[in-house]
Each structure stands twice: as C-alpha cells, then as structure tokens.
Amino acid sequence: MIEVEGLTVRFGGVTPLDDISVVFPKGTCGLIGPNGAGKTTLLAAVMGLLPSKGTLRYDGIDLASLDVEARVERGMTLVPERRELFGELSVRDNLVLGAYATRARGGALAERLDGVCARFPRLAERAAQRADTLSGGERQMLALGRALMSAPRLLLLDEPSLGLAPLVVRDILAIVRTLRDEGVSILLVEQNARAALEISDHGYVLETGEIAFAGASDALAGDPRVQATYLGGGGDEP
C-alpha cells in the first residue's frame, strides 16, 4: 500500500533517514527499532509533515504533489506519538474535527460519532469534558477515535502504548487487532516489539535510518538476531 524509494530526510544538520527503500503491503505492518532509528520520522514523511527526497506512493498514487489534507482525503491518517489533541476543546469537538478533512456532515458525521463511541464507551461518557482533563489512556483513545473519524483506509500509529499502564495497553492493542480484522491497513510503530510483531502481518526493523530486517512477522519473531536485540532472548550472549 505504501512504496518508499530512495527516501531521504534531513533537518537540523541530521539525516535520520538516508536513501531507504521499502514496500509496506496492505494489512498490518509492524515497524520496530531502537530510539532514534528514524521510525517517527518515516511516518511523518509518509504523511507529508516533513520535507523529503525520494519517491512515496500510496496505493499506486505518487504523493509528491499532495499536502497533508489531500492525503487524509485519500484515506491516510496519522495518530502521532504525542496525540496532539486540542486540550481546551471537548472530547466531542476533538472527534468532530477528525472528520473535517473528509467533509463528513449530517447523518454521515453522526454515524461516525456513534461508531467511535461504540468502540470507546469511555469517550461517550466524557463527550462534554475538556480533552486536557482526560487520563493518559483516555487521551490515547481520543487520539485514535479522532483518527477513525476520517474513515481511514491506512492508519499510521506512532507508539500507541507509550506511557500507558499495562491494562490500558492491552485494551489499545486489542482495538488495533480489531481494526486489522475489519480491513484497515495499519503501519504501526511500537516500542513493545513483541506486541508489534504479534499483531502484525509483516515486520520491519529500522536501525540508524536503514531497514535492517524485513519479512513475515512470525519469521522475524523467530529470528535469533531480532530476539537477542529486541525481544529479550535468543543469541549466544546472555
């Protein structure tokens, strides 16, 4: 679904991504790697939030001339690591803004709101509450719900479990699995490498701006090198 050819991103005298090429097919793709490897940069470049050199295609469409809003209109949505909610606005208003780029109105907007609230009952309970008064888990639910308001075909998820309690992480990852089963393609950046490989179809390891490993997620999970570095086991050294 996403084709990356010769992608290079430079800013502030740093080159976090240097001439990488990779194909992310339809389904769920898990992207893991150490901090600073360029995972968030890759998502931002795909979404058009950072200038880049190289070629990016989404479902066969060259993205070079499309700004962020145009990419959202075509079915791409990013849930950023920091959530980027409008704290002074209510939960409901944040959700409604998620549908803005796709111009959902009237019955279509109400249907999407009902769908998100059914998926996240806690958001329905807090619909009139300011976003900046929510707990960390609730904010992540709101960020994900806002993204779903655009009815995405491709969802870019950046560290959805970061800073959350284990039980909340379980719930968030369960929702990711449900979205996958419903046919939404997902590009998932996740600090919990084991979880990322468990819920994805395809796995990728990004190291120092380059794709170091790629393949079926179950095959990567069984690779001794990946186990030793990211899964807490395998290899000859303790």
PDB file of C-alpha atoms in Angstrom:
ATOM      1  CA  MET A   1       0.000   0.000   0.000  1.00  0.00           C
ATOM      2  CA  ILE A   2       2.959   2.303   0.668  1.00  0.00           C
ATOM      3  CA  GLU A   3       6.003   2.221  -1.597  1.00  0.00           C
ATOM      4  CA  VAL A   4       9.128   4.048  -0.469  1.00  0.00           C
ATOM      5  CA  GLU A   5      12.012   4.516  -2.914  1.00  0.00           C
ATOM      6  CA  GLY A   6      15.250   6.299  -2.081  1.00  0.00           C
ATOM      7  CA  LEU A   7      13.681   8.261   0.768  1.00  0.00           C
ATOM      8  CA  THR A   8      15.990  10.740   2.473  1.00  0.00           C
ATOM      9  CA  VAL A   9      15.012  13.154   5.228  1.00  0.00           C
ATOM     10  CA  ARG A  10      17.383  15.839   6.513  1.00  0.00           C
ATOM     11  CA  PHE A  11      16.783  18.579   9.057  1.00  0.00           C
ATOM     12  CA  GLY A  12      18.915  20.486  11.532  1.00  0.00           C
ATOM     13  CA  GLY A  13      22.115  19.027  10.138  1.00  0.00           C
ATOM     14  CA  VAL A  14      20.901  15.489  10.859  1.00  0.00           C
ATOM     15  CA  THR A  15      19.901  12.769   8.372  1.00  0.00           C
ATOM     16  CA  PRO A  16      17.555  10.422  10.258  1.00  0.00           C
ATOM     17  CA  LEU A  17      16.601   8.602   7.029  1.00  0.00           C
ATOM     18  CA  ASP A  18      19.141   8.062   4.284  1.00  0.00           C
ATOM     19  CA  ASP A  19      18.115   6.617   0.921  1.00  0.00           C
ATOM     20  CA  ILE A  20      15.813   3.891   2.250  1.00  0.00           C
ATOM     21  CA  SER A  21      13.539   1.804   0.052  1.00  0.00           C
ATOM     22  CA  VAL A  22      10.786  -0.430   1.388  1.00  0.00           C
ATOM     23  CA  VAL A  23       7.292  -1.613   0.497  1.00  0.00           C
ATOM     24  CA  PHE A  24       4.565  -1.781   3.141  1.00  0.00           C
ATOM     25  CA  PRO A  25       1.798  -4.005   1.730  1.00  0.00           C
ATOM     26  CA  LYS A  26      -1.856  -3.976   2.686  1.00  0.00           C
ATOM     27  CA  GLY A  27      -2.534  -5.474   6.098  1.00  0.00           C
ATOM     28  CA  THR A  28      -0.749  -4.652   9.324  1.00  0.00           C
ATOM     29  CA  CYS A  29       2.938  -3.753   9.243  1.00  0.00           C
ATOM     30  CA  GLY A  30       4.912  -3.516  12.477  1.00  0.00           C
ATOM     31  CA  LEU A  31       7.948  -1.219  12.469  1.00  0.00           C
ATOM     32  CA  ILE A  32      10.347  -1.664  15.375  1.00  0.00           C
ATOM     33  CA  GLY A  33      13.847  -0.462  16.189  1.00  0.00           C
ATOM     34  CA  PRO A  34      15.874   1.455  18.766  1.00  0.00           C
ATOM     35  CA  ASN A  35      15.134   5.020  19.816  1.00  0.00           C
ATOM     36  CA  GLY A  36      16.469   7.482  17.279  1.00  0.00           C
ATOM     37  CA  ALA A  37      16.349   4.998  14.408  1.00  0.00           C
ATOM     38  CA  GLY A  38      14.014   7.202  12.363  1.00  0.00           C
ATOM     39  CA  LYS A  39      10.674   5.434  12.861  1.00  0.00           C
ATOM     40  CA  THR A  40       8.676   8.549  13.759  1.00  0.00           C
ATOM     41  CA  THR A  41      10.458  10.463  11.000  1.00  0.00           C
ATOM     42  CA  LEU A  42       9.371   7.844   8.484  1.00  0.00           C
ATOM     43  CA  LEU A  43       5.716   8.155   9.496  1.00  0.00           C
ATOM     44  CA  ALA A  44       5.925  11.959   9.377  1.00  0.00           C
ATOM     45  CA  ALA A  45       7.467  11.858   5.900  1.00  0.00           C
ATOM     46  CA  VAL A  46       4.813   9.458   4.623  1.00  0.00           C
ATOM     47  CA  MET A  47       2.112  11.769   5.978  1.00  0.00           C
ATOM     48  CA  GLY A  48       3.732  14.834   4.406  1.00  0.00           C
ATOM     49  CA  LEU A  49       4.641  16.513   7.685  1.00  0.00           C
ATOM     50  CA  LEU A  50       8.363  16.619   6.861  1.00  0.00           C
ATOM     51  CA  PRO A  51      10.065  17.541   3.587  1.00  0.00           C
ATOM     52  CA  SER A  52      11.844  14.608   1.978  1.00  0.00           C
ATOM     53  CA  LYS A  53      13.651  13.484  -1.152  1.00  0.00           C
ATOM     54  CA  GLY A  54      12.791  10.304  -2.972  1.00  0.00           C
ATOM     55  CA  THR A  55       9.516   8.727  -4.042  1.00  0.00           C
ATOM     56  CA  LEU A  56       6.474   7.912  -1.927  1.00  0.00           C
ATOM     57  CA  ARG A  57       3.471   6.122  -3.395  1.00  0.00           C
ATOM     58  CA  TYR A  58       0.208   5.312  -1.678  1.00  0.00           C
ATOM     59  CA  ASP A  59      -1.942   2.706  -3.393  1.00  0.00           C
ATOM     60  CA  GLY A  60      -0.056   3.485  -6.609  1.00  0.00           C
ATOM     61  CA  ILE A  61      -0.516   7.271  -6.304  1.00  0.00           C
ATOM     62  CA  ASP A  62       2.598   9.467  -6.216  1.00  0.00           C
ATOM     63  CA  LEU A  63       2.335  11.598  -3.075  1.00  0.00           C
ATOM     64  CA  ALA A  64       4.795  14.294  -4.160  1.00  0.00           C
ATOM     65  CA  SER A  65       2.125  16.851  -5.051  1.00  0.00           C
ATOM     66  CA  LEU A  66      -0.294  16.027  -2.217  1.00  0.00           C
ATOM     67  CA  ASP A  67      -0.304  18.003   1.016  1.00  0.00           C
ATOM     68  CA  VAL A  68      -1.347  16.560   4.366  1.00  0.00           C
ATOM     69  CA  GLU A  69      -5.039  17.363   3.931  1.00  0.00           C
ATOM     70  CA  ALA A  70      -5.119  15.761   0.487  1.00  0.00           C
ATOM     71  CA  ARG A  71      -3.549  12.612   1.898  1.00  0.00           C
ATOM     72  CA  VAL A  72      -6.190  12.467   4.621  1.00  0.00           C
ATOM     73  CA  GLU A  73      -8.890  12.867   1.971  1.00  0.00           C
ATOM     74  CA  ARG A  74      -7.467   9.824   0.207  1.00  0.00           C
ATOM     75  CA  GLY A  75      -7.682   7.666   3.308  1.00  0.00           C
ATOM     76  CA  MET A  76      -4.404   8.198   5.200  1.00  0.00           C
ATOM     77  CA  THR A  77      -4.446   9.216   8.857  1.00  0.00           C
ATOM     78  CA  LEU A  78      -1.714   9.565  11.495  1.00  0.00           C
ATOM     79  CA  VAL A  79      -2.084   9.101  15.248  1.00  0.00           C
ATOM     80  CA  PRO A  80       1.044  10.936  16.477  1.00  0.00           C
ATOM     81  CA  GLU A  81       3.141   9.821  19.426  1.00  0.00           C
ATOM     82  CA  ARG A  82       2.197  12.916  21.453  1.00  0.00           C
ATOM     83  CA  ARG A  83      -1.505  12.632  20.477  1.00  0.00           C
ATOM     84  CA  GLU A  84      -1.699  16.378  19.656  1.00  0.00           C
ATOM     85  CA  LEU A  85      -5.212  16.871  20.997  1.00  0.00           C
ATOM     86  CA  PHE A  86      -6.955  20.223  21.325  1.00  0.00           C
ATOM     87  CA  GLY A  87      -6.920  20.336  25.110  1.00  0.00           C
ATOM     88  CA  GLU A  88      -9.266  23.297  25.542  1.00  0.00           C
ATOM     89  CA  LEU A  89     -11.941  21.643  23.386  1.00  0.00           C
ATOM     90  CA  SER A  90     -14.358  18.941  24.451  1.00  0.00           C
ATOM     91  CA  VAL A  91     -13.970  15.278  23.624  1.00  0.00           C
ATOM     92  CA  ARG A  92     -16.835  15.541  21.143  1.00  0.00           C
ATOM     93  CA  ASP A  93     -15.337  18.587  19.417  1.00  0.00           C
ATOM     94  CA  ASN A  94     -11.999  16.797  19.033  1.00  0.00           C
ATOM     95  CA  LEU A  95     -13.790  13.875  17.413  1.00  0.00           C
ATOM     96  CA  VAL A  96     -15.765  16.120  15.069  1.00  0.00           C
ATOM     97  CA  LEU A  97     -12.553  17.804  13.930  1.00  0.00           C
ATOM     98  CA  GLY A  98     -11.240  14.396  12.932  1.00  0.00           C
ATOM     99  CA  ALA A  99     -13.891  14.240  10.204  1.00  0.00           C
ATOM    100  CA  TYR A 100     -13.220  17.745   8.880  1.00  0.00           C
ATOM    101  CA  ALA A 101     -10.864  16.878   6.013  1.00  0.00           C
ATOM    102  CA  THR A 102     -13.256  14.264   4.653  1.00  0.00           C
ATOM    103  CA  ARG A 103     -16.154  16.741   4.845  1.00  0.00           C
ATOM    104  CA  ALA A 104     -18.469  14.381   6.671  1.00  0.00           C
ATOM    105  CA  ARG A 105     -21.696  16.158   7.547  1.00  0.00           C
ATOM    106  CA  GLY A 106     -25.148  15.423   8.890  1.00  0.00           C
ATOM    107  CA  GLY A 107     -26.025  11.746   9.009  1.00  0.00           C
ATOM    108  CA  ALA A 108     -22.555  10.609   7.938  1.00  0.00           C
ATOM    109  CA  LEU A 109     -20.939  12.568  10.774  1.00  0.00           C
ATOM    110  CA  ALA A 110     -23.440  11.233  13.328  1.00  0.00           C
ATOM    111  CA  GLU A 111     -22.833   7.684  12.117  1.00  0.00           C
ATOM    112  CA  ARG A 112     -19.089   8.041  12.541  1.00  0.00           C
ATOM    113  CA  LEU A 113     -19.512   9.534  16.013  1.00  0.00           C
ATOM    114  CA  ASP A 114     -21.769   6.663  17.025  1.00  0.00           C
ATOM    115  CA  GLY A 115     -19.239   4.164  15.702  1.00  0.00           C
ATOM    116  CA  VAL A 116     -16.332   5.697  17.608  1.00  0.00           C
ATOM    117  CA  CYS A 117     -18.361   5.970  20.829  1.00  0.00           C
ATOM    118  CA  ALA A 118     -19.418   2.337  20.492  1.00  0.00           C
ATOM    119  CA  ARG A 119     -15.760   1.366  20.151  1.00  0.00           C
ATOM    120  CA  PHE A 120     -14.699   3.651  23.013  1.00  0.00           C
ATOM    121  CA  PRO A 121     -17.601   3.859  25.519  1.00  0.00           C
ATOM    122  CA  ARG A 122     -15.471   5.961  27.846  1.00  0.00           C
ATOM    123  CA  LEU A 123     -15.337   8.725  25.256  1.00  0.00           C
ATOM    124  CA  ALA A 124     -19.129   8.740  25.095  1.00  0.00           C
ATOM    125  CA  GLU A 125     -19.220   9.138  28.882  1.00  0.00           C
ATOM    126  CA  ARG A 126     -16.834  12.099  28.673  1.00  0.00           C
ATOM    127  CA  ALA A 127     -18.157  13.712  25.497  1.00  0.00           C
ATOM    128  CA  ALA A 128     -18.592  17.153  27.106  1.00  0.00           C
ATOM    129  CA  GLN A 129     -15.350  17.001  29.110  1.00  0.00           C
ATOM    130  CA  ARG A 130     -12.262  19.013  28.109  1.00  0.00           C
ATOM    131  CA  ALA A 131      -9.617  16.874  26.437  1.00  0.00           C
ATOM    132  CA  ASP A 132      -6.852  18.178  28.706  1.00  0.00           C
ATOM    133  CA  THR A 133      -8.607  16.714  31.760  1.00  0.00           C
ATOM    134  CA  LEU A 134      -8.502  13.133  30.478  1.00  0.00           C
ATOM    135  CA  SER A 135      -6.170  10.432  31.746  1.00  0.00           C
ATOM    136  CA  GLY A 136      -3.311   9.191  29.575  1.00  0.00           C
ATOM    137  CA  GLY A 137      -5.252   6.154  28.416  1.00  0.00           C
ATOM    138  CA  GLU A 138      -8.323   8.222  27.645  1.00  0.00           C
ATOM    139  CA  ARG A 139      -6.243  10.678  25.637  1.00  0.00           C
ATOM    140  CA  GLN A 140      -4.852   7.821  23.565  1.00  0.00           C
ATOM    141  CA  MET A 141      -8.386   6.560  22.973  1.00  0.00           C
ATOM    142  CA  LEU A 142      -9.428  10.057  21.892  1.00  0.00           C
ATOM    143  CA  ALA A 143      -6.451  10.392  19.536  1.00  0.00           C
ATOM    144  CA  LEU A 144      -7.285   7.039  17.961  1.00  0.00           C
ATOM    145  CA  GLY A 145     -11.004   7.835  17.847  1.00  0.00           C
ATOM    146  CA  ARG A 146     -10.318  11.180  16.179  1.00  0.00           C
ATOM    147  CA  ALA A 147      -8.271   9.387  13.516  1.00  0.00           C
ATOM    148  CA  LEU A 148     -11.086   6.907  12.906  1.00  0.00           C
ATOM    149  CA  MET A 149     -13.493   9.789  12.324  1.00  0.00           C
ATOM    150  CA  SER A 150     -11.815  10.279   8.938  1.00  0.00           C
ATOM    151  CA  ALA A 151     -12.741   6.683   7.955  1.00  0.00           C
ATOM    152  CA  PRO A 152      -9.130   5.803   7.081  1.00  0.00           C
ATOM    153  CA  ARG A 153      -8.020   3.008   4.795  1.00  0.00           C
ATOM    154  CA  LEU A 154      -4.449   3.377   6.074  1.00  0.00           C
ATOM    155  CA  LEU A 155      -3.798   4.190   9.732  1.00  0.00           C
ATOM    156  CA  LEU A 156      -0.324   5.292  10.820  1.00  0.00           C
ATOM    157  CA  LEU A 157       0.108   4.619  14.541  1.00  0.00           C
ATOM    158  CA  ASP A 158       3.117   6.078  16.335  1.00  0.00           C
ATOM    159  CA  GLU A 159       3.844   4.437  19.719  1.00  0.00           C
ATOM    160  CA  PRO A 160       0.201   3.919  20.799  1.00  0.00           C
ATOM    161  CA  SER A 161       1.241   2.214  24.065  1.00  0.00           C
ATOM    162  CA  LEU A 162       3.832   4.794  25.142  1.00  0.00           C
ATOM    163  CA  GLY A 163       3.481   5.816  28.786  1.00  0.00           C
ATOM    164  CA  LEU A 164       0.313   3.810  29.400  1.00  0.00           C
ATOM    165  CA  ALA A 165      -0.488   1.323  32.156  1.00  0.00           C
ATOM    166  CA  PRO A 166      -0.331  -2.373  31.125  1.00  0.00           C
ATOM    167  CA  LEU A 167      -4.100  -2.866  31.265  1.00  0.00           C
ATOM    168  CA  VAL A 168      -4.678   0.180  29.069  1.00  0.00           C
ATOM    169  CA  VAL A 169      -2.002  -1.042  26.645  1.00  0.00           C
ATOM    170  CA  ARG A 170      -3.851  -4.348  26.412  1.00  0.00           C
ATOM    171  CA  ASP A 171      -7.086  -2.553  25.527  1.00  0.00           C
ATOM    172  CA  ILE A 172      -5.446  -0.289  22.943  1.00  0.00           C
ATOM    173  CA  LEU A 173      -3.682  -3.192  21.213  1.00  0.00           C
ATOM    174  CA  ALA A 174      -6.931  -5.189  21.221  1.00  0.00           C
ATOM    175  CA  ILE A 175      -8.565  -2.328  19.311  1.00  0.00           C
ATOM    176  CA  VAL A 176      -5.678  -2.341  16.825  1.00  0.00           C
ATOM    177  CA  ARG A 177      -6.296  -6.054  16.258  1.00  0.00           C
ATOM    178  CA  THR A 178      -9.994  -5.385  15.699  1.00  0.00           C
ATOM    179  CA  LEU A 179      -9.230  -2.675  13.142  1.00  0.00           C
ATOM    180  CA  ARG A 180      -6.911  -5.061  11.345  1.00  0.00           C
ATOM    181  CA  ASP A 181      -9.648  -7.695  11.226  1.00  0.00           C
ATOM    182  CA  GLU A 182     -12.057  -5.075   9.838  1.00  0.00           C
ATOM    183  CA  GLY A 183      -9.748  -4.472   6.881  1.00  0.00           C
ATOM    184  CA  VAL A 184      -7.994  -1.251   7.885  1.00  0.00           C
ATOM    185  CA  SER A 185      -4.349  -1.309   6.831  1.00  0.00           C
ATOM    186  CA  ILE A 186      -2.052  -0.238   9.650  1.00  0.00           C
ATOM    187  CA  LEU A 187       1.564   0.899   9.796  1.00  0.00           C
ATOM    188  CA  LEU A 188       2.442   0.522  13.463  1.00  0.00           C
ATOM    189  CA  VAL A 189       5.491   1.965  15.208  1.00  0.00           C
ATOM    190  CA  GLU A 190       5.619   0.399  18.646  1.00  0.00           C
ATOM    191  CA  GLN A 191       8.172   0.311  21.496  1.00  0.00           C
ATOM    192  CA  ASN A 192       6.806  -3.074  22.596  1.00  0.00           C
ATOM    193  CA  ALA A 193       8.482  -5.081  19.857  1.00  0.00           C
ATOM    194  CA  ARG A 194       6.940  -8.387  20.866  1.00  0.00           C
ATOM    195  CA  ALA A 195       3.415  -6.952  20.776  1.00  0.00           C
ATOM    196  CA  ALA A 196       4.078  -5.225  17.454  1.00  0.00           C
ATOM    197  CA  LEU A 197       5.145  -8.496  15.834  1.00  0.00           C
ATOM    198  CA  GLU A 198       2.294 -10.442  17.406  1.00  0.00           C
ATOM    199  CA  ILE A 199      -0.458  -8.225  15.974  1.00  0.00           C
ATOM    200  CA  SER A 200       1.122  -7.501  12.575  1.00  0.00           C
ATOM    201  CA  ASP A 201       1.338  -9.494   9.366  1.00  0.00           C
ATOM    202  CA  HIS A 202       4.637  -8.030   8.219  1.00  0.00           C
ATOM    203  CA  GLY A 203       7.571  -6.879  10.338  1.00  0.00           C
ATOM    204  CA  TYR A 204      10.385  -4.409   9.742  1.00  0.00           C
ATOM    205  CA  VAL A 205      13.391  -3.410  11.822  1.00  0.00           C
ATOM    206  CA  LEU A 206      14.684   0.127  11.273  1.00  0.00           C
ATOM    207  CA  GLU A 207      18.208   0.818  12.524  1.00  0.00           C
ATOM    208  CA  THR A 208      20.104   4.108  12.065  1.00  0.00           C
ATOM    209  CA  GLY A 209      17.894   5.195   9.201  1.00  0.00           C
ATOM    210  CA  GLU A 210      18.004   1.929   7.261  1.00  0.00           C
ATOM    211  CA  ILE A 211      15.808  -1.181   7.065  1.00  0.00           C
ATOM    212  CA  ALA A 212      17.934  -3.872   8.725  1.00  0.00           C
ATOM    213  CA  PHE A 213      15.422  -6.746   8.650  1.00  0.00           C
ATOM    214  CA  ALA A 214      12.091  -7.319   6.901  1.00  0.00           C
ATOM    215  CA  GLY A 215       9.753 -10.248   6.489  1.00  0.00           C
ATOM    216  CA  ALA A 216       6.710 -12.015   7.840  1.00  0.00           C
ATOM    217  CA  SER A 217       6.225 -11.018  11.475  1.00  0.00           C
ATOM    218  CA  ASP A 218       6.280 -14.584  12.789  1.00  0.00           C
ATOM    219  CA  ALA A 219       9.545 -15.203  10.931  1.00  0.00           C
ATOM    220  CA  LEU A 220      11.116 -12.071  12.406  1.00  0.00           C
ATOM    221  CA  ALA A 221       9.919 -13.031  15.883  1.00  0.00           C
ATOM    222  CA  GLY A 222      11.766 -16.326  15.445  1.00  0.00           C
ATOM    223  CA  ASP A 223      14.993 -14.754  14.135  1.00  0.00           C
ATOM    224  CA  PRO A 224      17.730 -15.126  16.794  1.00  0.00           C
ATOM    225  CA  ARG A 225      19.193 -11.725  15.942  1.00  0.00           C
ATOM    226  CA  VAL A 226      15.854  -9.972  16.407  1.00  0.00           C
ATOM    227  CA  GLN A 227      15.182 -11.994  19.557  1.00  0.00           C
ATOM    228  CA  ALA A 228      18.528 -11.084  21.088  1.00  0.00           C
ATOM    229  CA  THR A 229      18.225  -7.372  20.362  1.00  0.00           C
ATOM    230  CA  TYR A 230      14.531  -6.595  20.694  1.00  0.00           C
ATOM    231  CA  LEU A 231      12.684  -9.500  22.298  1.00  0.00           C
ATOM    232  CA  GLY A 232      14.854 -10.193  25.304  1.00  0.00           C
ATOM    233  CA  GLY A 233      16.052 -13.627  24.319  1.00  0.00           C
ATOM    234  CA  GLY A 234      17.944 -15.729  21.786  1.00  0.00           C
ATOM    235  CA  GLY A 235      21.534 -15.395  20.697  1.00  0.00           C
ATOM    236  CA  ASP A 236      24.668 -16.803  22.318  1.00  0.00           C
ATOM    237  CA  GLU A 237      25.344 -13.962  24.736  1.00  0.00           C
ATOM    238  CA  PRO A 238      23.348 -13.516  27.997  1.00  0.00           C
TER     239      PRO A 238
END
